[in-house]
Every structure is written in structure tokens, then in C-alpha cells.
Coordinates of C-alpha atoms in Angstrom, one line a residue:
X38 CA -9.5 -10.5 -28.3
X39 CA -7.6 -8.6 -27.2
X40 CA -7.8 -5.3 -26.9
X41 CA -5.6 -3.4 -29.6
X42 CA -2.8 -1.8 -27.7
X43 CA -3.5 2.0 -28.5
X44 CA -1.0 4.1 -29.5
X45 CA 0.7 7.5 -27.1
X46 CA -1.4 9.7 -28.6
X47 CA -4.4 8.7 -28.3
X48 CA -4.0 7.6 -24.9
X49 CA -3.1 11.2 -24.1
X50 CA -6.8 12.0 -25.3
X51 CA -8.2 9.8 -23.1
X52 CA -6.8 10.8 -20.2
X53 CA -7.1 14.7 -20.9
X54 CA -11.3 13.5 -21.8
X55 CA -11.6 11.2 -18.7
X56 CA -9.4 11.9 -16.2
X57 CA -10.8 15.3 -15.4
X58 CA -10.6 14.7 -11.8
X59 CA -6.8 13.2 -11.7
X60 CA -6.1 17.4 -12.1
X61 CA -5.1 17.8 -8.8
X62 CA -2.7 20.8 -9.3
X63 CA -4.7 22.8 -7.0
X64 CA -4.6 20.4 -4.2
X65 CA -2.3 22.0 -0.7
X66 CA -0.1 18.8 -1.2
X67 CA 1.0 19.6 -4.6
X68 CA 1.4 22.8 -4.4
X69 CA 4.9 24.2 -3.7
X70 CA 6.3 25.3 -0.7
X71 CA 7.0 29.0 -0.2
X72 CA 10.3 27.8 1.8
X73 CA 12.3 25.6 0.2
X74 CA 11.6 27.2 -3.4
X75 CA 15.8 27.6 -4.3
X76 CA 16.3 24.3 -2.5
X77 CA 18.4 22.6 -5.5
X78 CA 20.3 26.1 -6.0
X79 CA 21.0 26.2 -1.8
X80 CA 21.8 21.4 -1.4
X81 CA 23.9 21.9 -4.2
X82 CA 26.8 24.8 -2.8
X83 CA 26.4 23.4 0.7
X84 CA 24.3 20.2 1.8
X85 CA 24.1 20.9 5.6
X86 CA 22.3 24.2 4.2
X87 CA 19.9 22.2 2.0
X88 CA 19.4 20.5 5.0
X89 CA 18.5 23.4 7.3
X90 CA 16.0 24.1 4.3
X91 CA 14.5 20.8 4.8
X92 CA 14.1 20.7 8.3
X93 CA 12.1 23.8 8.2
X94 CA 10.0 22.3 6.6
X95 CA 9.3 19.4 9.0
X96 CA 8.3 22.5 11.3
X97 CA 4.9 22.6 9.5
X98 CA 4.9 18.2 11.4
X99 CA 5.5 19.8 14.8
X100 CA 2.7 22.3 14.6
X101 CA 0.4 20.5 13.0
X102 CA 0.7 17.5 15.7
X103 CA 1.0 20.5 18.5
X104 CA -2.9 21.4 17.4
X105 CA -4.3 17.7 16.5
X106 CA -2.7 16.3 19.4
X107 CA -5.1 19.2 21.7
X108 CA -8.3 18.5 19.5
X109 CA -9.6 15.3 21.4
X110 CA -9.6 13.3 18.5
X111 CA -6.7 11.4 19.9
X112 CA -9.0 10.4 22.7
X113 CA -11.8 9.2 20.7
X114 CA -10.0 7.2 18.3
X115 CA -7.7 5.6 21.5
X116 CA -11.4 4.6 22.7
X117 CA -13.1 3.7 19.8
X118 CA -9.9 1.0 18.8
X119 CA -10.3 -0.4 22.2
X120 CA -13.6 -0.9 22.4
X121 CA -13.5 -2.8 18.7
X122 CA -10.6 -4.6 20.1
X123 CA -11.8 -5.8 23.2
X124 CA -14.8 -6.8 21.8
X125 CA -12.7 -9.0 19.3
X126 CA -12.1 -7.2 16.1
X127 CA -9.6 -6.5 13.9
X128 CA -7.4 -2.4 13.2
X129 CA -7.0 -2.2 9.6
X130 CA -4.2 0.0 7.9
X131 CA -5.3 1.1 4.2
X132 CA -2.6 3.3 1.8
X133 CA -0.8 3.1 -1.1
X134 CA 2.4 4.4 -2.3
X135 CA 3.7 6.2 0.9
X136 CA 1.0 5.6 3.1
X137 CA 0.4 1.7 2.2
X138 CA 4.0 1.1 3.2
X139 CA 3.0 3.2 6.3
X140 CA -0.1 0.5 6.6
X141 CA 2.3 -2.1 6.6
X142 CA 5.1 -0.6 9.1
X143 CA 2.3 0.4 11.4
X144 CA 0.8 -3.7 11.7
X145 CA 4.6 -4.5 11.7
X146 CA 5.0 -2.1 14.7
X147 CA 1.8 -3.6 16.4
X148 CA 3.1 -7.3 15.7
X149 CA 6.7 -6.4 17.0
X150 CA 5.4 -5.0 20.4
X151 CA 3.2 -8.5 21.4
X152 CA 5.5 -10.5 19.7
X153 CA 8.6 -9.3 21.3
X154 CA 6.2 -9.2 24.5
X155 CA 5.5 -12.6 24.5
X156 CA 9.9 -13.5 24.1
X157 CA 10.5 -11.6 27.7
X158 CA 7.7 -13.7 29.5
X159 CA 5.2 -11.3 29.9
X160 CA 1.7 -11.5 30.3
X161 CA -0.6 -10.1 28.2
X162 CA -4.6 -10.2 27.8
X163 CA -6.4 -13.0 26.5
X164 CA -7.0 -13.8 24.1
X165 CA -2.9 -14.5 23.3
X166 CA -3.5 -13.9 19.8
X167 CA -2.6 -10.2 19.6
X168 CA -0.1 -9.6 17.1
X169 CA -2.4 -10.9 14.7
X170 CA -5.4 -8.1 15.4
X171 CA -3.5 -5.3 13.4
X172 CA -3.8 -6.1 9.3
X173 CA -2.4 -3.8 6.2
X174 CA -4.1 -2.9 2.9
X175 CA -1.6 -1.8 0.6
X176 CA -2.5 -1.0 -2.7
X177 CA -0.4 -4.3 -5.0
X178 CA 0.0 -6.1 -1.9
X179 CA 3.5 -7.0 0.4
X180 CA 5.1 -6.6 -3.7
X181 CA 4.4 -2.6 -3.5
X182 CA 6.7 -2.3 -0.1
X183 CA 9.9 -2.5 -2.6
X184 CA 8.3 -2.1 -5.8
X185 CA 6.1 0.5 -7.5
X186 CA 2.5 -1.7 -9.0
X187 CA 2.2 0.7 -11.6
X188 CA -1.8 2.0 -12.0
X189 CA -3.0 -0.4 -8.6
X190 CA -3.8 2.8 -6.7
X191 CA -5.8 4.4 -9.5
X192 CA -9.1 1.7 -8.8
X193 CA -11.3 2.0 -6.3
X194 CA -12.9 -1.8 -7.1
X195 CA -8.9 -3.6 -6.0
X196 CA -9.4 -1.6 -2.5
X197 CA -12.7 -2.8 -2.4
X198 CA -11.8 -6.5 -2.8
X199 CA -8.1 -6.8 -1.2
X200 CA -9.7 -5.3 2.0
X201 CA -12.8 -7.5 1.6
X202 CA -10.2 -10.8 0.3
X203 CA -9.0 -10.4 3.9
X204 CA -12.7 -10.3 5.8
X205 CA -13.3 -7.3 7.2
X206 CA -16.5 -6.7 8.8
X207 CA -19.0 -5.5 11.6
X208 CA -16.8 -4.4 14.7
X209 CA -13.3 -4.3 13.0
X210 CA -12.3 -0.5 12.6
X211 CA -10.2 0.6 9.1
X212 CA -7.9 3.8 8.9
X213 CA -8.2 4.1 5.2
X214 CA -4.9 6.6 5.2
X215 CA -4.4 9.2 2.2
X216 CA -1.8 11.6 2.0
X217 CA -3.9 13.8 -0.4
X218 CA -6.9 12.6 0.8
X219 CA -8.0 11.3 -2.9
X220 CA -6.6 8.1 -4.1
X221 CA -9.0 5.8 -5.1
X222 CA -7.6 2.6 -3.9
X223 CA -7.6 3.6 -0.6
X224 CA -11.2 5.5 -0.6
X225 CA -12.7 2.2 -2.1
X226 CA -10.9 0.6 1.4
X227 CA -13.2 3.1 2.7
X228 CA -16.3 2.5 1.3
X229 CA -15.7 -1.3 2.0
X230 CA -15.4 -1.0 5.3
X231 CA -18.5 0.7 6.0
X232 CA -20.4 -1.5 4.0
X233 CA -19.3 -5.0 6.0
X234 CA -20.5 -2.6 8.7
X235 CA -16.5 -1.4 10.4
X236 CA -16.1 1.7 11.9
X237 CA -14.1 3.7 9.4
X238 CA -11.8 6.8 9.8
X239 CA -10.7 8.8 7.1
X240 CA -7.0 10.0 7.3
X241 CA -5.6 12.7 5.3
X242 CA -3.4 16.0 4.7
X243 CA -5.5 18.3 2.5
X244 CA -8.2 21.4 3.7
X245 CA -11.5 19.6 3.5
X246 CA -13.2 22.7 1.1
X247 CA -10.3 22.3 -1.1
X248 CA -11.0 18.2 -2.0
X249 CA -14.7 19.1 -1.7
X250 CA -14.7 21.7 -4.8
X251 CA -11.7 19.3 -6.7
X252 CA -12.3 16.0 -6.1
X253 CA -15.9 14.5 -6.3
X254 CA -15.1 11.2 -5.2
X255 CA -13.1 12.8 -2.1
X256 CA -16.5 15.0 -1.8
X257 CA -18.3 11.9 -0.6
X258 CA -16.2 11.0 1.6
X259 CA -15.8 14.2 3.6
X260 CA -20.1 14.3 3.1
X261 CA -20.3 10.4 5.0
X262 CA -21.2 11.7 8.4
X263 CA -20.8 8.1 9.0
X264 CA -17.3 8.0 8.3
X265 CA -14.7 10.1 11.1
X266 CA -12.5 12.5 9.1
X267 CA -9.1 13.1 11.0
X268 CA -7.5 16.0 8.8
X269 CA -3.5 16.6 9.1
X270 CA -2.8 19.3 6.9
X271 CA 0.7 20.3 6.7
X272 CA 1.0 22.3 3.7
X273 CA 2.8 21.9 0.9
X274 CA 5.7 19.4 0.6
X275 CA 9.4 20.8 1.3
X276 CA 9.8 19.0 -2.6
X277 CA 6.3 19.9 -4.5
X278 CA 3.8 16.7 -4.8
X279 CA 6.5 14.5 -2.6
X280 CA 3.9 13.3 0.0
X281 CA 6.0 10.6 1.4
X282 CA 7.9 13.6 3.6
X283 CA 5.9 16.3 5.6
X284 CA 2.3 14.4 4.7
X285 CA 3.6 10.9 5.8
X286 CA 5.1 12.0 9.0
X287 CA 2.1 13.0 10.6
X288 CA 0.1 10.3 9.5
X289 CA 2.7 8.1 11.5
X290 CA 2.4 10.3 14.3
X291 CA -0.8 10.6 14.8
X292 CA -0.9 6.8 14.1
X293 CA 2.0 5.9 16.4
X294 CA -0.4 7.9 19.0
X295 CA -3.2 6.3 18.8
X296 CA -1.8 2.6 19.0
X297 CA 0.8 3.9 21.7
X298 CA -2.7 5.0 23.0
X299 CA -4.8 1.9 22.5
X300 CA -1.6 -0.3 23.9
X301 CA -1.5 1.1 27.6
X302 CA -4.8 0.7 27.6
X303 CA -5.3 -3.2 26.8
X304 CA -2.4 -3.6 29.1
X305 CA -3.9 -1.7 31.7
X306 CA -7.4 -3.4 31.9
X307 CA -5.6 -6.9 31.6
X308 CA -3.1 -5.7 35.1
X309 CA -0.3 -6.2 32.9
X310 CA 1.4 -2.8 32.4
X311 CA 5.0 -2.1 31.2
X312 CA 7.2 -0.8 33.8
X313 CA 8.0 2.6 34.0
X314 CA 4.2 3.6 31.6
X315 CA 1.6 6.0 33.0
X316 CA -1.9 5.7 31.6
X317 CA -2.6 6.4 28.3
X318 CA -3.9 10.4 28.2
X319 CA 0.3 11.1 29.0
X320 CA 1.2 10.1 25.7
X321 CA -0.3 13.1 23.1
X322 CA 1.9 15.1 25.7
X323 CA 5.2 13.4 25.9
X324 CA 5.4 13.1 22.1
X325 CA 4.6 16.6 21.6
X326 CA 7.2 17.3 24.0
X327 CA 9.4 14.6 22.8
X328 CA 8.8 15.9 18.9
X329 CA 10.1 19.0 19.5
X330 CA 13.3 18.2 21.1
X331 CA 13.5 15.3 17.6
X332 CA 13.1 18.2 15.5
X333 CA 16.1 21.1 17.0
X334 CA 18.2 18.2 17.1
X335 CA 18.1 17.6 13.7
X336 CA 17.6 21.7 12.9
X337 CA 20.9 22.2 14.8
X338 CA 24.3 22.1 13.6
X339 CA 26.2 19.7 15.2
X340 CA 23.2 16.8 13.2
X341 CA 23.4 18.4 10.4
X342 CA 26.8 19.1 9.6
X343 CA 27.1 15.3 10.5
X344 CA 24.7 14.7 7.9
X345 CA 25.7 16.2 5.1
X346 CA 29.1 14.3 5.0
X347 CA 27.1 11.2 5.3
X348 CA 25.0 12.9 1.9
X349 CA 27.9 13.7 0.4
X350 CA 29.9 10.9 0.6
X351 CA 26.5 9.0 -1.1
X352 CA 26.5 11.6 -3.6
X353 CA 30.1 10.5 -4.8
X354 CA 28.9 7.0 -4.6
X355 CA 26.6 7.1 -7.3
X356 CA 28.5 9.7 -9.7
X357 CA 31.2 7.6 -9.3
X358 CA 29.0 5.3 -10.9
X359 CA 28.2 2.8 -7.1
X360 CA 26.3 1.5 -5.1
X361 CA 24.9 1.8 -1.8
X362 CA 24.2 -1.3 0.2
X363 CA 22.2 -0.5 4.0
X364 CA 21.9 -2.6 6.5
X365 CA 19.2 -3.0 9.3
X366 CA 17.2 -5.0 11.5
X367 CA 14.6 -3.0 14.0
X368 CA 14.4 -0.4 11.7
X369 CA 14.6 -2.7 8.4
X370 CA 11.2 -1.6 7.4
X371 CA 11.9 2.6 7.6
X372 CA 15.0 1.7 6.0
X373 CA 13.4 0.0 2.9
X374 CA 10.5 2.4 2.7
X375 CA 13.0 5.6 2.2
X376 CA 14.9 3.3 0.2
X377 CA 12.3 2.1 -2.1
X378 CA 10.9 5.7 -2.2
X379 CA 13.8 6.4 -4.4
X380 CA 12.8 5.0 -7.2
X381 CA 9.7 6.3 -8.3
X382 CA 10.0 10.1 -6.7
X383 CA 13.6 10.3 -8.4
X384 CA 13.7 7.7 -11.2
X385 CA 16.8 6.1 -9.8
X386 CA 16.6 2.2 -10.4
X387 CA 15.0 -0.5 -8.9
X388 CA 15.8 -2.5 -6.7
X389 CA 16.7 -5.4 -8.4
X390 CA 15.9 -8.8 -8.8
X391 CA 19.0 -11.4 -7.5
X392 CA 18.5 -13.6 -10.6
X393 CA 17.9 -10.7 -13.3
X394 CA 20.5 -9.8 -15.1
X395 CA 19.5 -8.1 -17.6
X396 CA 18.1 -4.7 -15.3
X397 CA 20.2 -1.8 -14.0
X398 CA 22.0 -2.2 -10.9
X399 CA 20.2 -0.7 -8.0
X400 CA 21.8 2.5 -6.7
X401 CA 20.5 1.6 -3.0
X402 CA 19.5 -1.8 -1.5
X403 CA 18.6 -3.3 1.7
X404 CA 20.3 -6.2 3.9
X405 CA 18.8 -8.1 6.9
X406 CA 21.2 -10.2 9.6
X407 CA 18.5 -12.6 8.3
X408 CA 20.8 -15.5 7.2
X409 CA 18.0 -16.3 4.0
X410 CA 15.6 -13.9 2.5
X411 CA 12.2 -16.1 3.3
X412 CA 13.1 -15.1 7.1
X413 CA 14.0 -11.8 6.4
X414 CA 10.9 -10.9 4.7
X415 CA 8.9 -12.8 8.2
X416 CA 11.1 -10.8 10.4
X417 CA 10.2 -7.7 8.4
X418 CA 6.9 -7.9 8.0
X419 CA 6.6 -9.4 11.7
X420 CA 4.5 -12.2 9.6
X421 CA 4.4 -14.4 6.3
X422 CA 4.7 -12.1 3.1
X423 CA 0.8 -11.5 1.9
X424 CA 1.2 -10.7 -1.6
X425 CA -1.8 -10.4 -4.6
X426 CA -3.0 -13.6 -6.3
X427 CA -5.7 -12.6 -8.1
X428 CA -7.1 -14.8 -11.6
X429 CA -7.3 -12.8 -15.0
X430 CA -11.0 -13.5 -14.2
X431 CA -10.8 -11.6 -11.3
X432 CA -9.5 -8.9 -13.1
X433 CA -12.3 -8.6 -15.4
X434 CA -15.0 -9.1 -12.6
X435 CA -13.5 -5.6 -11.5
X436 CA -12.5 -3.6 -14.3
X437 CA -13.7 -2.7 -18.4
X438 CA -11.9 -5.7 -20.9
X439 CA -9.2 -2.8 -21.5
X440 CA -8.4 -1.9 -18.2
X441 CA -8.3 -5.6 -17.4
X442 CA -5.8 -6.6 -20.0
X443 CA -3.7 -3.9 -18.4
X444 CA -3.3 -4.6 -15.0
X445 CA -3.4 -8.7 -16.0
X446 CA 0.1 -8.2 -17.5
X447 CA 0.9 -6.6 -13.7
X448 CA -1.1 -9.0 -11.9
X449 CA 2.3 -11.6 -12.9
X450 CA 4.8 -9.5 -11.9
X451 CA 3.7 -9.4 -8.2
X452 CA 3.0 -12.5 -6.8
X453 CA 4.6 -14.6 -3.6
X454 CA 7.7 -15.8 -5.7
X455 CA 9.0 -12.5 -7.4
X456 CA 9.0 -10.9 -4.3
X457 CA 10.9 -13.8 -3.3
X458 CA 13.5 -13.0 -5.6
X459 CA 14.1 -9.8 -4.0
X460 CA 17.2 -11.1 -1.6
X461 CA 17.2 -9.1 0.9
X462 CA 18.6 -11.8 3.6
X463 CA 22.5 -12.7 4.1
X464 CA 21.8 -14.7 1.0
X465 CA 21.8 -11.4 -1.0
X466 CA 25.1 -10.6 -0.6
X467 CA 26.5 -13.0 -3.1
X468 CA 25.0 -11.5 -5.9
X469 CA 25.2 -7.9 -4.7
X470 CA 29.2 -7.9 -2.8
X471 CA 31.0 -4.8 -1.9
X472 CA 33.2 -3.0 -4.2
X473 CA 36.2 -0.6 -3.8
X474 CA 34.1 2.9 -4.0
X475 CA 30.8 1.6 -2.7
X476 CA 28.9 3.0 0.4
X477 CA 27.5 1.2 3.4
X478 CA 25.3 2.1 5.7
X479 CA 24.0 0.9 8.9
X480 CA 21.2 1.8 10.3
X481 CA 20.6 1.0 13.9
X482 CA 17.8 1.5 16.9
X483 CA 18.6 0.5 21.1
X484 CA 18.0 -2.6 20.6
X485 CA 20.6 -3.1 17.2
X486 CA 23.6 -2.9 19.5
X487 CA 24.7 -6.0 19.4
X488 CA 24.9 -6.3 15.3
X489 CA 27.3 -2.9 16.0
X490 CA 29.7 -3.8 18.8
X491 CA 32.9 -6.7 18.2
X492 CA 31.6 -9.6 15.9
X493 CA 28.1 -8.4 15.2
X494 CA 26.7 -9.2 12.3
X495 CA 26.8 -5.2 10.8
X496 CA 29.9 -4.6 12.3
X497 CA 31.1 -7.4 10.3
X498 CA 29.8 -6.3 6.9
X499 CA 31.3 -2.6 7.9
X500 CA 34.8 -4.1 8.2
X501 CA 34.3 -5.9 5.3
X502 CA 33.1 -2.9 3.3
X503 CA 36.2 -0.9 4.3
X504 CA 38.8 -3.5 3.5
X505 CA 37.2 -3.6 0.2
X506 CA 37.7 -0.4 -0.2
X507 CA 34.2 1.5 0.2
X508 CA 32.8 4.0 3.0
X509 CA 31.1 2.6 5.8
X510 CA 28.8 4.9 7.8
X511 CA 26.8 4.4 10.9
X512 CA 23.3 5.6 11.6
X513 CA 22.2 5.8 15.0
X514 CA 18.8 6.4 16.6
X515 CA 17.0 6.1 20.0
X516 CA 17.6 7.3 23.6
X517 CA 20.5 8.8 25.3
X518 CA 22.2 6.9 26.5
X519 CA 21.7 3.9 23.7
X520 CA 23.0 6.9 20.9
X521 CA 26.1 7.0 22.8
X522 CA 26.6 3.6 23.0
X523 CA 25.7 3.3 19.4
X524 CA 28.0 6.8 18.7
X525 CA 31.1 4.2 20.8
X526 CA 30.3 0.8 18.8
X527 CA 29.8 3.5 15.6
X528 CA 33.5 4.7 16.0
X529 CA 35.7 1.0 15.7
X530 CA 33.6 0.5 12.1
X531 CA 32.4 3.2 10.1
X532 CA 35.0 5.5 7.7
X533 CA 35.8 8.6 9.6
X534 CA 33.4 11.3 9.6
X535 CA 30.3 9.1 8.5
X536 CA 28.3 8.3 12.0
X537 CA 24.9 10.2 12.6
X538 CA 23.2 9.7 15.5
X539 CA 19.9 11.4 16.5
X540 CA 19.2 10.9 20.4
X541 CA 15.4 11.1 21.5
X542 CA 13.9 11.7 24.5
X543 CA 14.1 9.9 27.7
X544 CA 10.5 9.0 27.7
X545 CA 9.5 5.3 27.9
X546 CA 7.2 4.3 25.1
X547 CA 5.8 0.5 24.5
X548 CA 6.6 1.3 20.4
X549 CA 9.0 3.9 20.4
X550 CA 7.0 6.9 18.2
X551 CA 9.7 9.4 18.6
X552 CA 12.8 6.9 17.6
X553 CA 10.4 6.0 14.6
X554 CA 9.4 9.8 13.4
X555 CA 13.3 10.6 13.9
X556 CA 14.3 8.1 11.4
X557 CA 12.3 9.0 8.9
X558 CA 12.6 12.4 8.6
X559 CA 16.4 11.7 8.8
X560 CA 16.5 9.3 6.1
X561 CA 14.4 11.3 4.2
X562 CA 16.2 14.6 4.9
X563 CA 19.0 12.0 3.5
X564 CA 18.0 10.5 0.7
X565 CA 16.1 13.9 -0.9
X566 CA 19.4 16.0 -0.6
X567 CA 21.9 13.7 -1.8
X568 CA 18.8 13.6 -5.3
X569 CA 18.6 17.5 -4.8
X570 CA 22.8 17.8 -5.1
X571 CA 22.4 14.8 -8.2
X572 CA 20.4 17.5 -10.2
X573 CA 17.1 15.3 -9.5
X574 CA 15.4 18.2 -8.4
X575 CA 15.0 21.8 -9.9
X576 CA 14.0 24.2 -7.6
X577 CA 11.6 22.6 -5.1
X578 CA 10.1 20.3 -7.9
X579 CA 11.5 16.4 -8.4
X580 CA 11.4 16.5 -12.4
X581 CA 12.8 12.7 -12.1
X582 CA 9.4 11.6 -11.0
X583 CA 8.3 8.7 -12.3
X584 CA 4.5 8.6 -14.0
X585 CA 3.3 5.9 -13.3
X586 CA -0.6 6.2 -12.1
X587 CA -3.0 8.9 -13.5
X588 CA -1.8 11.0 -10.1
X589 CA 1.4 11.2 -11.6
X590 CA 1.4 12.0 -14.8
X591 CA -1.3 14.8 -14.1
X592 CA 2.3 15.8 -11.7
X593 CA 4.4 15.7 -14.6
X594 CA 2.1 17.7 -17.3
X595 CA 1.9 20.1 -14.9
X596 CA 5.5 20.6 -14.3
X597 CA 6.4 20.1 -18.5
X598 CA 3.5 22.7 -18.7
X599 CA 5.8 25.1 -16.6
X600 CA 9.0 24.1 -17.6
X601 CA 8.3 24.1 -21.4
X602 CA 5.9 27.1 -21.2
X603 CA 3.1 24.6 -23.2
X604 CA -0.4 24.2 -22.5
X605 CA -1.8 21.6 -20.5
X606 CA -2.8 19.7 -23.5
X607 CA 0.3 19.8 -25.4
X608 CA 2.7 18.5 -22.3
X609 CA 0.2 15.6 -21.9
X610 CA 0.9 14.4 -25.2
X611 CA 4.5 15.0 -24.9
X612 CA 4.4 13.2 -21.8
X613 CA 2.7 10.0 -22.9
X614 CA 5.2 10.3 -26.5
X615 CA 8.3 10.0 -23.8
X616 CA 6.6 7.6 -21.6
X617 CA 6.0 5.2 -24.6
X618 CA 9.7 5.6 -26.0
X619 CA 11.5 4.7 -22.6
X620 CA 9.0 1.8 -21.8
X621 CA 10.6 -1.3 -22.7
X622 CA 13.4 0.3 -20.4
X623 CA 11.6 0.5 -17.6
X624 CA 9.9 -3.0 -17.8
X625 CA 12.8 -4.9 -18.1
X626 CA 14.7 -2.3 -15.0
X627 CA 17.1 -0.6 -16.8
X628 CA 17.8 2.5 -16.5
X629 CA 16.0 5.3 -18.6
X630 CA 16.3 9.3 -18.6
X631 CA 13.5 11.2 -16.8
X632 CA 10.2 11.8 -18.7
X633 CA 9.8 15.2 -17.5
X634 CA 12.9 16.0 -18.9
X635 CA 13.1 14.7 -21.9
X636 CA 9.5 15.9 -22.6
X637 CA 10.4 19.6 -21.5
X638 CA 13.4 19.5 -24.1
X639 CA 11.4 17.9 -26.9
X640 CA 8.6 21.2 -26.6
X641 CA 11.4 23.5 -25.2
X642 CA 13.7 23.3 -28.6
X643 CA 11.5 21.0 -31.3
X644 CA 14.1 17.6 -30.7
X645 CA 13.3 14.3 -31.2
X646 CA 12.6 11.8 -29.1
X647 CA 16.8 10.4 -29.2
X648 CA 17.6 14.3 -29.6
X649 CA 15.6 15.3 -26.3
X650 CA 17.1 12.5 -24.5
X651 CA 20.8 13.4 -26.0
X652 CA 20.0 16.5 -24.8
X653 CA 19.3 16.4 -21.3
X654 CA 22.0 14.0 -21.0
X655 CA 24.1 17.4 -21.5
X656 CA 22.1 20.1 -19.9
X657 CA 22.6 17.7 -16.7
X658 CA 26.2 17.2 -17.0

């Protein structure tokens, strides 16, 4: 018989009793950053000044990369990965949330390199199936790339099963990537990889002594001598707990360094080197120098001024109740990552399925130049989509009855047919036509120049946007000469003042790590500063965060505790009451108020849930 649904107070008591290992307030990644303490006040007064704060915290990424890239680990990881691949093994990138999207991005970058090389008619080492040797393992499968899959990251058995289903075995390498170093799903992939005989590398962003003292599951991994540890601690995040920012940025850089070095070694061994590309040992220094230059460009007044104009333009779109559509191709997975992460971080409406008329319209959405969405997903991922198709029997074999029943309802929402209802190809424009007051932004790298030039797909969409009374913007990232050409094309298609160009050094790489990190830092700053100005951040706390897993329940509880000056226990009980209150709207994809904000108003003023929601609206007006 089905398990009885428990009430919010009972669920709160269970969390307080059983989820002690998810109380993570002692972690560095959960701490407020002293240099961004007044971010909300600064950014609301002046967008460019707010961007300066965000890019100032990104200095932590630059400094951490300086140290790590000189540590000898890049070379050791390159040697391990090269040996595994030449021996017939595969590389697995695993993660959840932001690192799950990173895992998909890394594998797609790997496949894109080999696919593009083959299209250029260049010789590759035998066998001719290198693109299939990189595998992503994201909690919840590819569906979670576009919409959070509730609760998946809380279960180590899910991580074990997902990577086992993909055939991890002896001779493989598993990069288990977790921003905090405590994610149960990722830890599950690490243990499964180890049991299968793979080389396991644990990549994380908190000091060992902190993790070992506070999180048993992390201590067990750190103390396991067969698992190689890559500690990339940068410090607190610019937005408290928002590990999609600095933590994932340094992980992207570190993993791209290893991938770039490994590819160079593989090509050198086969006598198939790319023209102008040096030996792999030069990569860390080249990225160090390039990263400093990219960060200097981002922090400079010229780029901040241009980006601030785009921040204000997008803010005004949302204040008018309108929406933004992004167009991207070679950077599509990068843009998708940033736009979809806005929903759980800032409680904005998630991507809407094309045929769902009940859900709220997405504030931001992505389109690619592919004619159909089936083609678009394959182009973006560089493979066919991979979704979770487990049965309820599978769940019961992994979890207790109550948890299996709860996750079973979620399982039906994340299958392939559901993913394809997100129409990110040009066929989706019929359901989301550009309207007066909307915003349209094209994000382009070097190879996207034809899309922005006369007759190109992006140029056409931007022209249609202007004709419809929408704002048209262009973000260009790439080597200096390419950004100049992209800028010239942007001048012809973008609205006045809405063009941002980020040049990266002219160093030739195989997988464009400087373009990738430049695009990530820029997009993170754009979306974050916009949401800060919309009141979705208080100081440097993301008070609109969606508590969709145990870690976020703890974080939300701590926010409420501090904002309402109550005990952790009372804050937790209030939070679960609000979660139940907004759940029908959340499930239906409709707009709903920030759980942290409603709970805070309820506790501060002793209000009913309805009154607390109304009070929150008044305070934010």
C-alpha cells in the first residue's frame, strides 16, 4: 500500500533528526564572502559597480589556478588520463547541479573536438572513435541540464547506479566533481568507480580539515588512499553558497587544462599534431597568463560599462513582465547552463515545455540555429540525449519505500519524451515569438561569425527583434581579431549600446579554455547582477533560493534563522510549512514566492502563510 504522505511539521522533524550530515554551515563554500557583503546595495545603485564586486571575487579563481597549475597535479592527471585512454579506457565526468552541467559541458567539448577535426579531414589516432570515450554522469540525466531534478543528488545509490549503468570498468578514469566536496550522488559515483577498478579522482572546493571534521561521507573519501584528491578551494562564493560561480569556474579551468594537455599528448603520439599547438607541458603557463588577461578585461571599465548596460536592459525587460531569449551555437551549452541555473538560484520560472500552457512563461530561454529541437539537442550535447529511464522496481531496490515512492513521481518527469518538450531549436520560436518589450541576446564565439553576418540565423532573429520593438544585444567572446569582426557584425544588428565584446589572448588551444572561462565569468556576472538589482539577493545572500534538496533545505534554514532571529529548529519548521504551501504552484510550473522570504515574514510578524506572502510582496515593491 502507498505510504501515507507526511505533513510539513513531521517532515521538518525528520530533517532535523536524520539530516545532521547535511548541516553544512561550517563549510567555506557556504560562508559569506567579506568582499561582497554589500553587493545588493552597491549593485542597485550602480550596475557597473556591482559587476566590479563580482569580478573582484573572481580574483580568487585566478589566484587558486595560479597555485594549482604549479602544483604538479595537471601533469600527473594528464599522464593518468593519457595512459587510460591509450589503453582503451574511457573518461567519466560526474556531478550534480552546477557540476552535473559541467560534466555534460566537458564531455560535449571533448566530442566536439574530435567531430570537428574529422569534418576538417584531419588524421586522428586509431581507433576512429575517440569522441565516444568521454562520458557525462549528471544526477538526473540530461533532463537535469535544463531543469532541476528534485532530490537526486541526496542519494549515493543513484550515483552508483547511473555510472554503473554506463559501464564504468577497470581501465577507466572517473573525475567525481562536487563543489562542496559533500554531494552524496557524486560520492556514490566515486565509490562505484573504485569498486569497478577505475582510477578515481575526487575534485572539490573545501579544505580537507573542514570536510573531515563535519561531513562523514566526505571524510571517508578523503581518507581513502586509492582515490586521488584535487582540492580547488577558492574561498567563499560571491553570492553566499552559490557554488555555480567561483567553485565551478575553477573546476572548469582545471578540467579543461587536463583535457587540453591530454589531447595534445594523444595527437603527438600519433604524429597528428595541430598546426601552431605546442607540447602539453606548455598548457598550464599559457592558461595562467591568459586567465590573468581575461580577468583584467572583465574587471576593466570598458567591458564593465558595456555589460552594465546589458544588465540594466535585461532588468527592465523583467520589470515590464516581458522575457529574454538567448541565441547561441558553439557556446550553447554554456548559455543553457547559466540560464537554467537562474531558476533554482533565484526562484525564476523554469524553462517551459512548448505545449504546457499552464506553466508560467520562462523569463529566459535558449534557442539554437538548428531547424528542429531534436537536432538542436544532439548538436548541443554532441550526442543523442541520455535520460533516466529507470523503473519503480529499480527505485525500490535502491531506497526505502517512502523515498522510492517520492522519487517515483519525479522519475516520470525526467524521461526523454519530457526533455524533447523543451523546444530549443528554431521550431520553438512559434511558441515563443518575440514581442514588443522583450529582449533578444546572441552569444557568439569565433566560429559563430557567419551566424551574425548578413543573412545569418542570429542576424535575422536580431533584426526581427528590433522590428518587433524588442531590444537586441550581442555578446562576443574570442581571440582579439575575431572579437573585432564579431563586433563589426554586432554593430549592424544590435540595439545601440547593447554589444559586449570580451577578447581573449591569441594563444592557440584545442578546446578554447580561455573562451570558455571568459564566457562563464561574463554570463555569471550578467545573470547575477541582474537578479541582485531585481531584489533576489539581500547583501550577498540568495534569499530566493529554491530548497530542492537537503543541502538547500539546510542553507534556506540558515538564511531564515539569521533573517528572522529565531532558532535553527523554528526556522526549519517554518520552511517546510512554506514548501508545502507553494508546492502546487511549483509542480505546475507557475510562479511562486520565495520560500525563504515567506518563512521570514511569517516568523518576524507572526502572520499566516497568505499574509506572509502578501507582506513579502509589499516589502519587495
